[in-house]
Amino acid sequence: MYQLKKAGFEGYLVGGSVRDLLLGRKPKDFDIVTNAHPEQVRDLFRKRCILIGRRFRLAHVRFGGEIIEVATFRGLGDALDDGDRVTVDGRIVRDNVYGTSIAEDVWRRDFSINGLYYSIADFSVTDFAGGMADLDARTLRLIGDPEMRYREDAVRTLRAARFAAKLDFRIHPDTEAPIREFGKLLEAVPPARLFDEVLKLFQGGHALASFRVLRHYGLFDQLFPATASVFAEPESDFFLTLLERALANTDARIAEGKPVTPSFLFAALLWGPMQQLAKRYQVRGMSPIPALEAASREVVNEQVKHVMLPRRFTVMTKEIWALQPRLVRNVRRRPKQTVRHPRFRAAYDFLVLRAEAGEKEVKDIAKWWTDFQENNKPVHEVPAKKSGQARRHFGKKK
Ligand code: ATP
Ligand code: MG
């Protein structure tokens, strides 16, 4: 912001960081808005800056270890469909009409609490949309006419669910009422964009709460239709328990700063439909392993039509599943070989998840693998006096 100012531009902190700071929370990232155009931002920050996005063009500026998103003021403009702003049936497919001030920019933002601007010129927060009062009242409210705003961008239904879960805010009745109906428009949102949103929903530290809000508004069905129809069946409690446990584990790992992977998340999200399809193939006479492989392929191929999952992740999701019968079969047989499989750890975690969710058949097996790893941990020996070197070996723990 100081660098923008020095170059004669305006720069404001806006969005989640202002919101979270005012709530006394630690911001996840920082978004800046400026009157400088993307190319001007790039000229200013040179090598530290890349321009991204076609639908919504903005600059990513590297600062320390972080990426700061720098967007140019959006304007209301009448320049409809001249290439800078393109709408189809009320849906904004491109929004690169630049404005000249925050007073204009604010109306393009989603929720009032995300429309607060912090300025370094006088250290003030500017609030055009009633965001301060909504923060105080812990209310999530769309700026403008809710139906129109959801029609412009159906992802806002997901954002409503995400912020309600993350902040534990109530959604204002006017903002809440159209969610279910307009959530159906998520169908037309590119799967790649929905993948980004799903990661924010399920890897943002509030996965379980987000999942429950999504289900409440029928949005989960839009994202994961096959999983949702499994949940709709009687006696599907196990799959729901498994997923909720996986999401709770994800939240715990994130709170502890441990890594998480979309592959594991999707393995849990799609385990229900995959298992059911595999079972159906077996009833038709397929053997278990080919049935699992065919079902894995089919369920993933169907899912990526809704929420894209990049190939590097689907490969691992399928490996986690494929290793499940192997972990069962290889108990006491060639276990060391199995442990060396690059996906062993993820597959083992998944087996434990199944056991915890109540699958009695795998309980003892999961425990066996836990004990096996305990007993075969690399042990650091006390350095031998002669060589003075620590030796590492795989031995039984006393
Ligand atoms: P987070 O804590 O997840 O980063 P955020 O509010 O900062 O929350 P971002 O996705 O980083 O969310 O977006 C930054 C800001 O840009 C938002 O606060 C909002 O003002 C605006 N914004 C983002 N996405 C949309 C959208 N789909 N429609 C309207 N405004 C949006
Ligand atoms: Mg942000």
CSV table of C-alpha atoms and ligand atoms in Angstrom, one decimal:
chain,number,residue,atom,x,y,z
A,1,MET,CA,0.0,0.0,0.0
A,2,TYR,CA,2.9,2.4,0.8
A,3,GLN,CA,4.5,1.5,-2.5
A,4,LEU,CA,1.3,2.3,-4.4
A,5,LYS,CA,0.9,5.5,-2.5
A,6,LYS,CA,4.5,6.5,-3.3
A,7,ALA,CA,3.7,6.0,-6.9
A,8,GLY,CA,0.7,8.3,-6.7
A,9,PHE,CA,-2.0,5.6,-6.5
A,10,GLU,CA,-4.6,4.9,-3.9
A,11,GLY,CA,-4.5,1.6,-2.1
A,12,TYR,CA,-6.8,0.1,0.5
A,13,LEU,CA,-6.9,-3.1,2.4
A,14,VAL,CA,-10.3,-4.7,1.8
A,15,GLY,CA,-12.3,-7.9,2.2
A,16,GLY,CA,-11.4,-10.7,4.6
A,17,SER,CA,-8.4,-9.2,6.2
A,18,VAL,CA,-10.2,-6.0,7.4
A,19,ARG,CA,-13.2,-8.1,8.4
A,20,ASP,CA,-11.1,-10.6,10.4
A,21,LEU,CA,-8.9,-8.0,12.0
A,22,LEU,CA,-12.1,-6.1,13.2
A,23,LEU,CA,-13.3,-9.4,14.6
A,24,GLY,CA,-10.1,-10.0,16.4
A,25,ARG,CA,-9.2,-12.9,14.2
A,26,LYS,CA,-6.0,-13.7,12.3
A,27,PRO,CA,-6.5,-12.9,8.6
A,28,LYS,CA,-5.9,-15.8,6.2
A,29,ASP,CA,-4.6,-13.5,3.5
A,30,PHE,CA,-4.6,-9.9,2.4
A,31,ASP,CA,-6.5,-8.3,-0.4
A,32,ILE,CA,-5.8,-4.9,-1.7
A,33,VAL,CA,-7.8,-2.7,-4.0
A,34,THR,CA,-6.3,0.2,-5.9
A,35,ASN,CA,-7.0,2.7,-8.7
A,36,ALA,CA,-3.9,1.4,-10.5
A,37,HIS,CA,-4.7,-0.8,-13.5
A,38,PRO,CA,-3.3,-4.3,-13.4
A,39,GLU,CA,-0.6,-3.4,-15.9
A,40,GLN,CA,0.4,-0.4,-13.8
A,41,VAL,CA,0.6,-2.7,-10.7
A,42,ARG,CA,2.8,-5.0,-12.7
A,43,ASP,CA,5.1,-2.1,-13.8
A,44,LEU,CA,5.4,-1.0,-10.2
A,45,PHE,CA,6.2,-4.4,-8.6
A,46,ARG,CA,8.0,-5.9,-11.6
A,47,LYS,CA,9.3,-9.3,-10.9
A,48,ARG,CA,7.3,-9.7,-7.7
A,49,CYS,CA,4.1,-9.5,-9.7
A,50,ILE,CA,2.1,-11.7,-12.0
A,51,LEU,CA,-1.3,-11.0,-13.5
A,52,ILE,CA,-3.9,-13.7,-13.3
A,53,GLY,CA,-7.5,-14.3,-14.2
A,54,ARG,CA,-9.5,-13.7,-17.3
A,55,ARG,CA,-13.0,-13.5,-15.7
A,56,PHE,CA,-11.7,-11.2,-13.0
A,57,ARG,CA,-8.2,-9.9,-13.9
A,58,LEU,CA,-6.0,-9.1,-10.9
A,59,ALA,CA,-2.4,-8.9,-9.8
A,60,HIS,CA,-0.6,-11.3,-7.4
A,61,VAL,CA,2.2,-9.5,-5.7
A,62,ARG,CA,4.8,-11.6,-3.7
A,63,PHE,CA,5.6,-10.0,-0.4
A,64,GLY,CA,7.8,-11.8,2.0
A,65,GLY,CA,6.5,-15.4,1.9
A,66,GLU,CA,3.0,-14.3,1.0
A,67,ILE,CA,0.9,-13.5,-2.0
A,68,ILE,CA,-1.1,-10.3,-1.8
A,69,GLU,CA,-4.0,-10.1,-4.2
A,70,VAL,CA,-4.2,-6.6,-5.7
A,71,ALA,CA,-7.4,-5.8,-7.6
A,72,THR,CA,-8.3,-2.7,-9.5
A,73,PHE,CA,-11.5,-0.9,-8.5
A,74,ARG,CA,-14.4,-2.3,-10.3
A,75,GLY,CA,-17.0,0.1,-11.6
A,76,LEU,CA,-20.7,0.0,-12.3
A,77,GLY,CA,-20.2,1.3,-15.8
A,78,ASP,CA,-22.8,1.1,-18.5
A,79,ALA,CA,-20.2,-0.7,-20.7
A,80,LEU,CA,-22.3,-3.8,-20.7
A,81,ASP,CA,-21.2,-6.6,-23.0
A,82,ASP,CA,-18.4,-4.5,-24.6
A,83,GLY,CA,-15.9,-7.3,-23.7
A,84,ASP,CA,-14.9,-5.9,-20.4
A,85,ARG,CA,-18.1,-6.9,-18.6
A,86,VAL,CA,-20.0,-9.8,-20.1
A,87,THR,CA,-23.2,-11.1,-18.7
A,88,VAL,CA,-25.2,-14.1,-19.8
A,89,ASP,CA,-28.8,-14.3,-18.4
A,90,GLY,CA,-27.7,-12.0,-15.6
A,91,ARG,CA,-24.6,-14.1,-14.9
A,92,ILE,CA,-21.4,-12.2,-14.9
A,93,VAL,CA,-18.9,-14.1,-17.0
A,94,ARG,CA,-16.3,-11.4,-17.1
A,95,ASP,CA,-15.9,-8.4,-14.9
A,96,ASN,CA,-13.1,-6.1,-15.9
A,97,VAL,CA,-14.9,-2.7,-16.0
A,98,TYR,CA,-12.7,-0.5,-13.9
A,99,GLY,CA,-14.0,2.1,-11.6
A,100,THR,CA,-12.4,5.2,-10.2
A,101,SER,CA,-13.2,5.0,-6.4
A,102,ILE,CA,-14.0,2.8,-3.5
A,103,ALA,CA,-17.5,4.4,-3.5
A,104,GLU,CA,-18.1,2.6,-6.8
A,105,ASP,CA,-16.1,-0.5,-6.1
A,106,VAL,CA,-18.1,-1.4,-3.0
A,107,TRP,CA,-21.3,-2.3,-4.9
A,108,ARG,CA,-19.4,-5.1,-6.8
A,109,ARG,CA,-18.4,-6.8,-3.5
A,110,ASP,CA,-20.5,-9.6,-2.1
A,111,PHE,CA,-21.3,-9.1,1.6
A,112,SER,CA,-21.4,-5.9,3.6
A,113,ILE,CA,-18.8,-7.2,6.1
A,114,ASN,CA,-16.5,-7.8,3.1
A,115,GLY,CA,-17.0,-4.2,1.9
A,116,LEU,CA,-14.9,-2.3,4.5
A,117,TYR,CA,-11.9,-0.4,3.2
A,118,TYR,CA,-8.9,0.4,5.4
A,119,SER,CA,-6.8,3.3,4.3
A,120,ILE,CA,-3.2,4.0,5.2
A,121,ALA,CA,-3.6,7.7,4.2
A,122,ASP,CA,-5.5,8.3,7.5
A,123,PHE,CA,-5.8,4.8,9.1
A,124,SER,CA,-9.6,5.0,8.7
A,125,VAL,CA,-12.1,2.3,7.8
A,126,THR,CA,-14.7,3.4,5.2
A,127,ASP,CA,-18.1,1.6,5.4
A,128,PHE,CA,-20.5,2.3,2.6
A,129,ALA,CA,-22.7,-0.8,2.9
A,130,GLY,CA,-23.4,-1.0,6.7
A,131,GLY,CA,-20.6,-3.6,7.2
A,132,MET,CA,-19.7,-2.3,10.7
A,133,ALA,CA,-23.3,-2.7,12.0
A,134,ASP,CA,-23.5,-6.2,10.5
A,135,LEU,CA,-20.2,-7.1,12.1
A,136,ASP,CA,-21.5,-6.0,15.4
A,137,ALA,CA,-24.7,-7.9,14.9
A,138,ARG,CA,-22.8,-11.0,13.5
A,139,THR,CA,-24.9,-10.9,10.4
A,140,LEU,CA,-24.0,-11.9,6.9
A,141,ARG,CA,-25.8,-9.7,4.4
A,142,LEU,CA,-25.4,-9.4,0.6
A,143,ILE,CA,-25.0,-6.0,-0.7
A,144,GLY,CA,-27.8,-5.1,-3.0
A,145,ASP,CA,-30.7,-7.3,-4.2
A,146,PRO,CA,-29.9,-10.9,-3.1
A,147,GLU,CA,-31.5,-12.6,-6.1
A,148,MET,CA,-29.7,-10.4,-8.5
A,149,ARG,CA,-26.4,-10.9,-6.8
A,150,TYR,CA,-26.8,-14.7,-6.7
A,151,ARG,CA,-27.8,-14.7,-10.3
A,152,GLU,CA,-24.7,-12.7,-11.2
A,153,ASP,CA,-22.5,-15.3,-9.5
A,154,ALA,CA,-23.9,-18.4,-7.9
A,155,VAL,CA,-20.6,-19.0,-6.1
A,156,ARG,CA,-21.9,-16.4,-3.7
A,157,THR,CA,-24.3,-19.0,-2.3
A,158,LEU,CA,-21.2,-21.1,-1.4
A,159,ARG,CA,-19.5,-18.1,0.0
A,160,ALA,CA,-22.5,-17.3,2.2
A,161,ALA,CA,-22.3,-20.9,3.6
A,162,ARG,CA,-18.6,-20.7,4.1
A,163,PHE,CA,-18.6,-17.3,6.0
A,164,ALA,CA,-21.6,-18.4,8.1
A,165,ALA,CA,-19.7,-21.5,9.1
A,166,LYS,CA,-16.3,-19.9,9.6
A,167,LEU,CA,-17.5,-16.8,11.5
A,168,ASP,CA,-20.5,-18.4,13.1
A,169,PHE,CA,-22.7,-15.6,11.8
A,170,ARG,CA,-26.3,-15.8,11.1
A,171,ILE,CA,-27.3,-15.2,7.5
A,172,HIS,CA,-29.8,-12.3,7.2
A,173,PRO,CA,-33.2,-13.7,6.2
A,174,ASP,CA,-33.3,-11.8,2.8
A,175,THR,CA,-29.8,-13.1,2.0
A,176,GLU,CA,-30.7,-16.6,3.2
A,177,ALA,CA,-34.1,-17.1,1.5
A,178,PRO,CA,-32.9,-17.4,-2.1
A,179,ILE,CA,-29.9,-19.7,-1.4
A,180,ARG,CA,-31.5,-23.0,-2.1
A,181,GLU,CA,-33.1,-21.9,-5.3
A,182,PHE,CA,-30.1,-20.0,-6.7
A,183,GLY,CA,-27.7,-22.7,-5.5
A,184,LYS,CA,-29.0,-24.7,-8.5
A,185,LEU,CA,-27.2,-22.2,-10.8
A,186,LEU,CA,-23.9,-23.7,-9.5
A,187,GLU,CA,-24.4,-26.2,-12.3
A,188,ALA,CA,-23.3,-23.6,-14.8
A,189,VAL,CA,-20.1,-22.6,-12.8
A,190,PRO,CA,-16.9,-24.0,-14.3
A,191,PRO,CA,-15.8,-27.1,-12.3
A,192,ALA,CA,-12.3,-25.7,-12.0
A,193,ARG,CA,-13.6,-22.7,-10.1
A,194,LEU,CA,-15.7,-24.9,-7.9
A,195,PHE,CA,-12.6,-26.9,-7.0
A,196,ASP,CA,-11.1,-23.7,-5.6
A,197,GLU,CA,-14.2,-23.1,-3.6
A,198,VAL,CA,-14.4,-26.6,-2.3
A,199,LEU,CA,-10.8,-26.3,-1.0
A,200,LYS,CA,-11.7,-23.1,0.7
A,201,LEU,CA,-14.7,-24.8,2.2
A,202,PHE,CA,-13.0,-28.0,3.3
A,203,GLN,CA,-9.4,-27.0,3.9
A,204,GLY,CA,-10.0,-23.6,5.5
A,205,GLY,CA,-10.1,-25.0,9.0
A,206,HIS,CA,-13.9,-25.1,9.3
A,207,ALA,CA,-14.7,-28.1,7.1
A,208,LEU,CA,-17.2,-29.8,9.4
A,209,ALA,CA,-19.2,-26.6,10.1
A,210,SER,CA,-19.2,-25.7,6.4
A,211,PHE,CA,-20.3,-29.2,5.4
A,212,ARG,CA,-23.3,-28.9,7.7
A,213,VAL,CA,-24.3,-25.5,6.5
A,214,LEU,CA,-23.9,-26.6,2.9
A,215,ARG,CA,-26.2,-29.6,3.5
A,216,HIS,CA,-28.7,-27.4,5.3
A,217,TYR,CA,-29.1,-25.3,2.2
A,218,GLY,CA,-29.0,-28.1,-0.3
A,219,LEU,CA,-25.7,-26.9,-1.7
A,220,PHE,CA,-23.8,-30.0,-0.9
A,221,ASP,CA,-26.1,-31.8,-3.4
A,222,GLN,CA,-25.0,-29.4,-6.1
A,223,LEU,CA,-21.3,-30.1,-5.5
A,224,PHE,CA,-21.3,-33.8,-4.8
A,225,PRO,CA,-24.6,-35.2,-6.2
A,226,ALA,CA,-23.5,-38.9,-6.0
A,227,THR,CA,-22.5,-38.6,-2.4
A,228,ALA,CA,-25.6,-36.7,-1.5
A,229,SER,CA,-27.8,-39.4,-2.9
A,230,VAL,CA,-26.0,-42.0,-0.8
A,231,PHE,CA,-26.7,-39.9,2.2
A,232,ALA,CA,-30.4,-39.7,1.2
A,233,GLU,CA,-30.7,-43.5,1.5
A,234,PRO,CA,-31.7,-45.2,4.7
A,235,GLU,CA,-28.9,-47.0,6.5
A,236,SER,CA,-26.2,-44.7,5.0
A,237,ASP,CA,-25.3,-43.4,8.5
A,238,PHE,CA,-21.9,-45.1,8.2
A,239,PHE,CA,-20.8,-43.0,5.2
A,240,LEU,CA,-22.0,-39.8,6.8
A,241,THR,CA,-20.2,-40.6,10.0
A,242,LEU,CA,-17.0,-41.4,8.0
A,243,LEU,CA,-17.2,-38.1,6.1
A,244,GLU,CA,-17.9,-36.0,9.2
A,245,ARG,CA,-15.0,-37.7,11.0
A,246,ALA,CA,-12.7,-37.0,8.0
A,247,LEU,CA,-13.7,-33.4,8.0
A,248,ALA,CA,-13.2,-33.1,11.8
A,249,ASN,CA,-9.8,-34.7,11.4
A,250,THR,CA,-9.0,-32.2,8.6
A,251,ASP,CA,-9.9,-29.3,10.9
A,252,ALA,CA,-7.8,-30.7,13.7
A,253,ARG,CA,-4.8,-31.1,11.4
A,254,ILE,CA,-5.1,-27.6,10.0
A,255,ALA,CA,-5.3,-26.2,13.6
A,256,GLU,CA,-2.1,-28.1,14.4
A,257,GLY,CA,-0.4,-26.8,11.2
A,258,LYS,CA,-0.2,-30.3,9.7
A,259,PRO,CA,-0.5,-30.7,5.9
A,260,VAL,CA,-3.7,-31.9,4.3
A,261,THR,CA,-4.3,-33.1,0.8
A,262,PRO,CA,-7.3,-32.9,-1.5
A,263,SER,CA,-6.7,-36.5,-2.5
A,264,PHE,CA,-7.6,-37.7,1.0
A,265,LEU,CA,-10.5,-35.3,1.2
A,266,PHE,CA,-12.0,-36.6,-2.0
A,267,ALA,CA,-11.3,-40.2,-1.0
A,268,ALA,CA,-13.6,-39.6,2.0
A,269,LEU,CA,-16.1,-37.5,0.1
A,270,LEU,CA,-16.6,-40.2,-2.6
A,271,TRP,CA,-16.1,-43.3,-0.6
A,272,GLY,CA,-19.8,-43.9,-0.2
A,273,PRO,CA,-20.7,-43.8,-3.9
A,274,MET,CA,-17.6,-45.7,-4.8
A,275,GLN,CA,-18.3,-48.5,-2.4
A,276,GLN,CA,-21.9,-48.8,-3.4
A,277,LEU,CA,-21.0,-49.0,-7.1
A,278,ALA,CA,-18.3,-51.6,-6.5
A,279,LYS,CA,-20.8,-53.7,-4.6
A,280,ARG,CA,-23.2,-53.5,-7.5
A,281,TYR,CA,-20.5,-54.6,-9.9
A,282,GLN,CA,-19.8,-57.5,-7.6
A,283,VAL,CA,-23.4,-58.6,-7.5
A,284,ARG,CA,-23.2,-58.7,-11.3
A,285,GLY,CA,-20.3,-61.1,-11.0
A,286,MET,CA,-17.2,-59.0,-11.0
A,287,SER,CA,-14.4,-59.9,-8.6
A,288,PRO,CA,-13.8,-57.4,-5.8
A,289,ILE,CA,-10.5,-55.9,-7.0
A,290,PRO,CA,-11.7,-55.1,-10.6
A,291,ALA,CA,-15.0,-54.0,-9.2
A,292,LEU,CA,-13.3,-51.5,-7.0
A,293,GLU,CA,-11.1,-50.3,-9.9
A,294,ALA,CA,-14.0,-49.8,-12.2
A,295,ALA,CA,-16.1,-48.1,-9.6
A,296,SER,CA,-13.2,-45.8,-8.6
A,297,ARG,CA,-12.8,-44.7,-12.2
A,298,GLU,CA,-16.5,-44.2,-12.9
A,299,VAL,CA,-17.2,-42.3,-9.7
A,300,VAL,CA,-14.3,-39.9,-10.1
A,301,ASN,CA,-15.1,-39.4,-13.8
A,302,GLU,CA,-18.7,-38.5,-12.9
A,303,GLN,CA,-17.6,-36.2,-10.0
A,304,VAL,CA,-15.1,-34.1,-12.0
A,305,LYS,CA,-18.0,-33.0,-14.2
A,306,HIS,CA,-19.3,-31.0,-11.2
A,307,VAL,CA,-16.2,-30.2,-9.2
A,308,MET,CA,-13.0,-30.6,-11.0
A,309,LEU,CA,-10.2,-32.4,-9.3
A,310,PRO,CA,-6.8,-32.1,-11.0
A,311,ARG,CA,-5.4,-35.4,-12.2
A,312,ARG,CA,-2.5,-35.3,-9.8
A,313,PHE,CA,-5.0,-35.6,-7.0
A,314,THR,CA,-7.4,-38.2,-8.6
A,315,VAL,CA,-4.5,-40.6,-9.1
A,316,MET,CA,-3.8,-40.5,-5.4
A,317,THR,CA,-7.4,-40.8,-4.4
A,318,LYS,CA,-7.7,-43.9,-6.4
A,319,GLU,CA,-4.5,-45.3,-4.9
A,320,ILE,CA,-5.8,-44.7,-1.4
A,321,TRP,CA,-8.9,-46.7,-2.3
A,322,ALA,CA,-7.0,-49.4,-4.2
A,323,LEU,CA,-4.7,-50.0,-1.1
A,324,GLN,CA,-7.6,-50.7,1.2
A,325,PRO,CA,-8.1,-54.3,0.2
A,326,ARG,CA,-4.3,-54.7,0.1
A,327,LEU,CA,-4.0,-53.5,3.7
A,328,VAL,CA,-6.6,-56.1,4.7
A,329,ARG,CA,-4.9,-58.9,2.7
A,330,ASN,CA,-1.3,-58.1,3.5
A,331,VAL,CA,-1.7,-58.2,7.3
A,332,ARG,CA,1.1,-60.4,8.5
A,333,ARG,CA,2.1,-61.0,4.9
A,334,ARG,CA,4.9,-58.9,3.4
A,335,PRO,CA,4.0,-56.0,5.7
A,336,LYS,CA,7.3,-54.2,5.2
A,337,GLN,CA,6.8,-54.1,1.5
A,338,THR,CA,3.3,-52.6,2.0
A,339,VAL,CA,4.6,-50.0,4.4
A,340,ARG,CA,7.1,-48.8,1.8
A,341,HIS,CA,4.4,-48.0,-0.7
A,342,PRO,CA,4.4,-44.2,-1.3
A,343,ARG,CA,0.7,-44.0,-0.5
A,344,PHE,CA,0.8,-46.3,2.5
A,345,ARG,CA,0.5,-43.6,5.1
A,346,ALA,CA,-2.5,-42.0,3.5
A,347,ALA,CA,-4.1,-45.4,2.9
A,348,TYR,CA,-3.5,-46.4,6.5
A,349,ASP,CA,-5.0,-43.2,7.8
A,350,PHE,CA,-8.0,-43.9,5.6
A,351,LEU,CA,-8.3,-47.5,7.1
A,352,VAL,CA,-8.2,-46.0,10.6
A,353,LEU,CA,-10.9,-43.6,9.5
A,354,ARG,CA,-13.1,-46.5,8.4
A,355,ALA,CA,-12.5,-48.3,11.7
A,356,GLU,CA,-13.3,-45.1,13.7
A,357,ALA,CA,-16.4,-44.6,11.7
A,358,GLY,CA,-17.6,-48.0,12.9
A,359,GLU,CA,-16.6,-50.5,10.3
A,360,LYS,CA,-16.0,-53.5,12.6
A,361,GLU,CA,-14.4,-55.7,10.0
A,362,VAL,CA,-11.4,-53.4,9.7
A,363,LYS,CA,-11.0,-52.5,13.3
A,364,ASP,CA,-8.5,-55.2,14.3
A,365,ILE,CA,-6.7,-54.8,11.0
A,366,ALA,CA,-6.2,-51.1,11.5
A,367,LYS,CA,-4.9,-51.8,15.0
A,368,TRP,CA,-2.5,-54.4,13.6
A,369,TRP,CA,-1.0,-51.9,11.2
A,370,THR,CA,-0.8,-49.3,14.0
A,371,ASP,CA,1.1,-51.8,16.2
A,372,PHE,CA,3.3,-52.9,13.3
A,373,GLN,CA,4.5,-49.4,12.6
A,374,GLU,CA,5.0,-48.7,16.3
A,375,ASN,CA,7.2,-51.8,16.5
A,376,ASN,CA,9.1,-51.0,13.4
A,377,LYS,CA,9.9,-47.4,13.9
A,378,PRO,CA,13.5,-46.3,13.1
A,379,VAL,CA,15.3,-46.2,16.4
A,380,HIS,CA,18.2,-43.9,17.1
A,381,GLU,CA,20.8,-45.8,19.0
A,382,VAL,CA,23.1,-44.2,21.5
A,383,PRO,CA,26.2,-43.3,19.5
A,384,ALA,CA,28.7,-46.1,19.8
A,385,LYS,CA,31.9,-44.8,21.5
A,386,LYS,CA,34.3,-46.3,19.0
A,387,SER,CA,32.9,-44.9,15.8
A,388,GLY,CA,31.3,-41.9,17.4
A,389,GLN,CA,28.5,-42.1,14.8
A,390,ALA,CA,24.8,-42.6,15.4
A,391,ARG,CA,23.5,-45.6,13.6
A,392,ARG,CA,19.9,-45.8,12.4
A,393,HIS,CA,18.3,-49.2,12.1
A,394,PHE,CA,15.0,-50.8,12.0
A,395,GLY,CA,14.6,-52.9,15.1
A,396,LYS,CA,12.0,-53.9,17.6
A,397,LYS,CA,11.2,-51.4,20.3
A,398,LYS,CA,11.9,-52.8,23.7
B,1,ATP,P1,-11.1,-15.2,3.0
B,1,ATP,O1,-10.9,-15.1,4.5
B,1,ATP,O2,-11.6,-16.5,2.6
B,1,ATP,O3,-9.9,-14.8,2.2
B,1,ATP,P2,-12.3,-13.0,1.8
B,1,ATP,O4,-13.5,-12.2,2.1
B,1,ATP,O5,-11.0,-12.2,1.8
B,1,ATP,O6,-12.3,-14.2,2.7
B,1,ATP,P3,-11.6,-13.5,-1.0
B,1,ATP,O7,-12.0,-14.6,-1.8
B,1,ATP,O8,-10.2,-13.4,-0.6
B,1,ATP,O9,-12.5,-13.6,0.3
B,1,ATP,O10,-12.1,-12.2,-1.7
B,1,ATP,C1,-11.7,-10.9,-1.2
B,1,ATP,C2,-12.8,-9.9,-1.4
B,1,ATP,O11,-13.2,-9.8,-2.7
B,1,ATP,C3,-14.1,-10.3,-0.6
B,1,ATP,O12,-14.0,-9.9,0.7
B,1,ATP,C4,-15.1,-9.6,-1.4
B,1,ATP,O13,-15.2,-8.2,-1.0
B,1,ATP,C5,-14.6,-9.7,-2.8
B,1,ATP,N1,-15.1,-10.9,-3.5
B,1,ATP,C6,-14.5,-12.1,-3.6
B,1,ATP,N2,-15.3,-13.0,-4.3
B,1,ATP,C7,-16.4,-12.3,-4.7
B,1,ATP,C8,-17.5,-12.6,-5.4
B,1,ATP,N3,-17.7,-13.9,-6.0
B,1,ATP,N4,-18.5,-11.7,-5.6
B,1,ATP,C9,-18.3,-10.4,-5.1
B,1,ATP,N5,-17.3,-10.1,-4.4
B,1,ATP,C10,-16.3,-11.0,-4.2
B,2,MG,MG,-9.1,-12.9,1.2
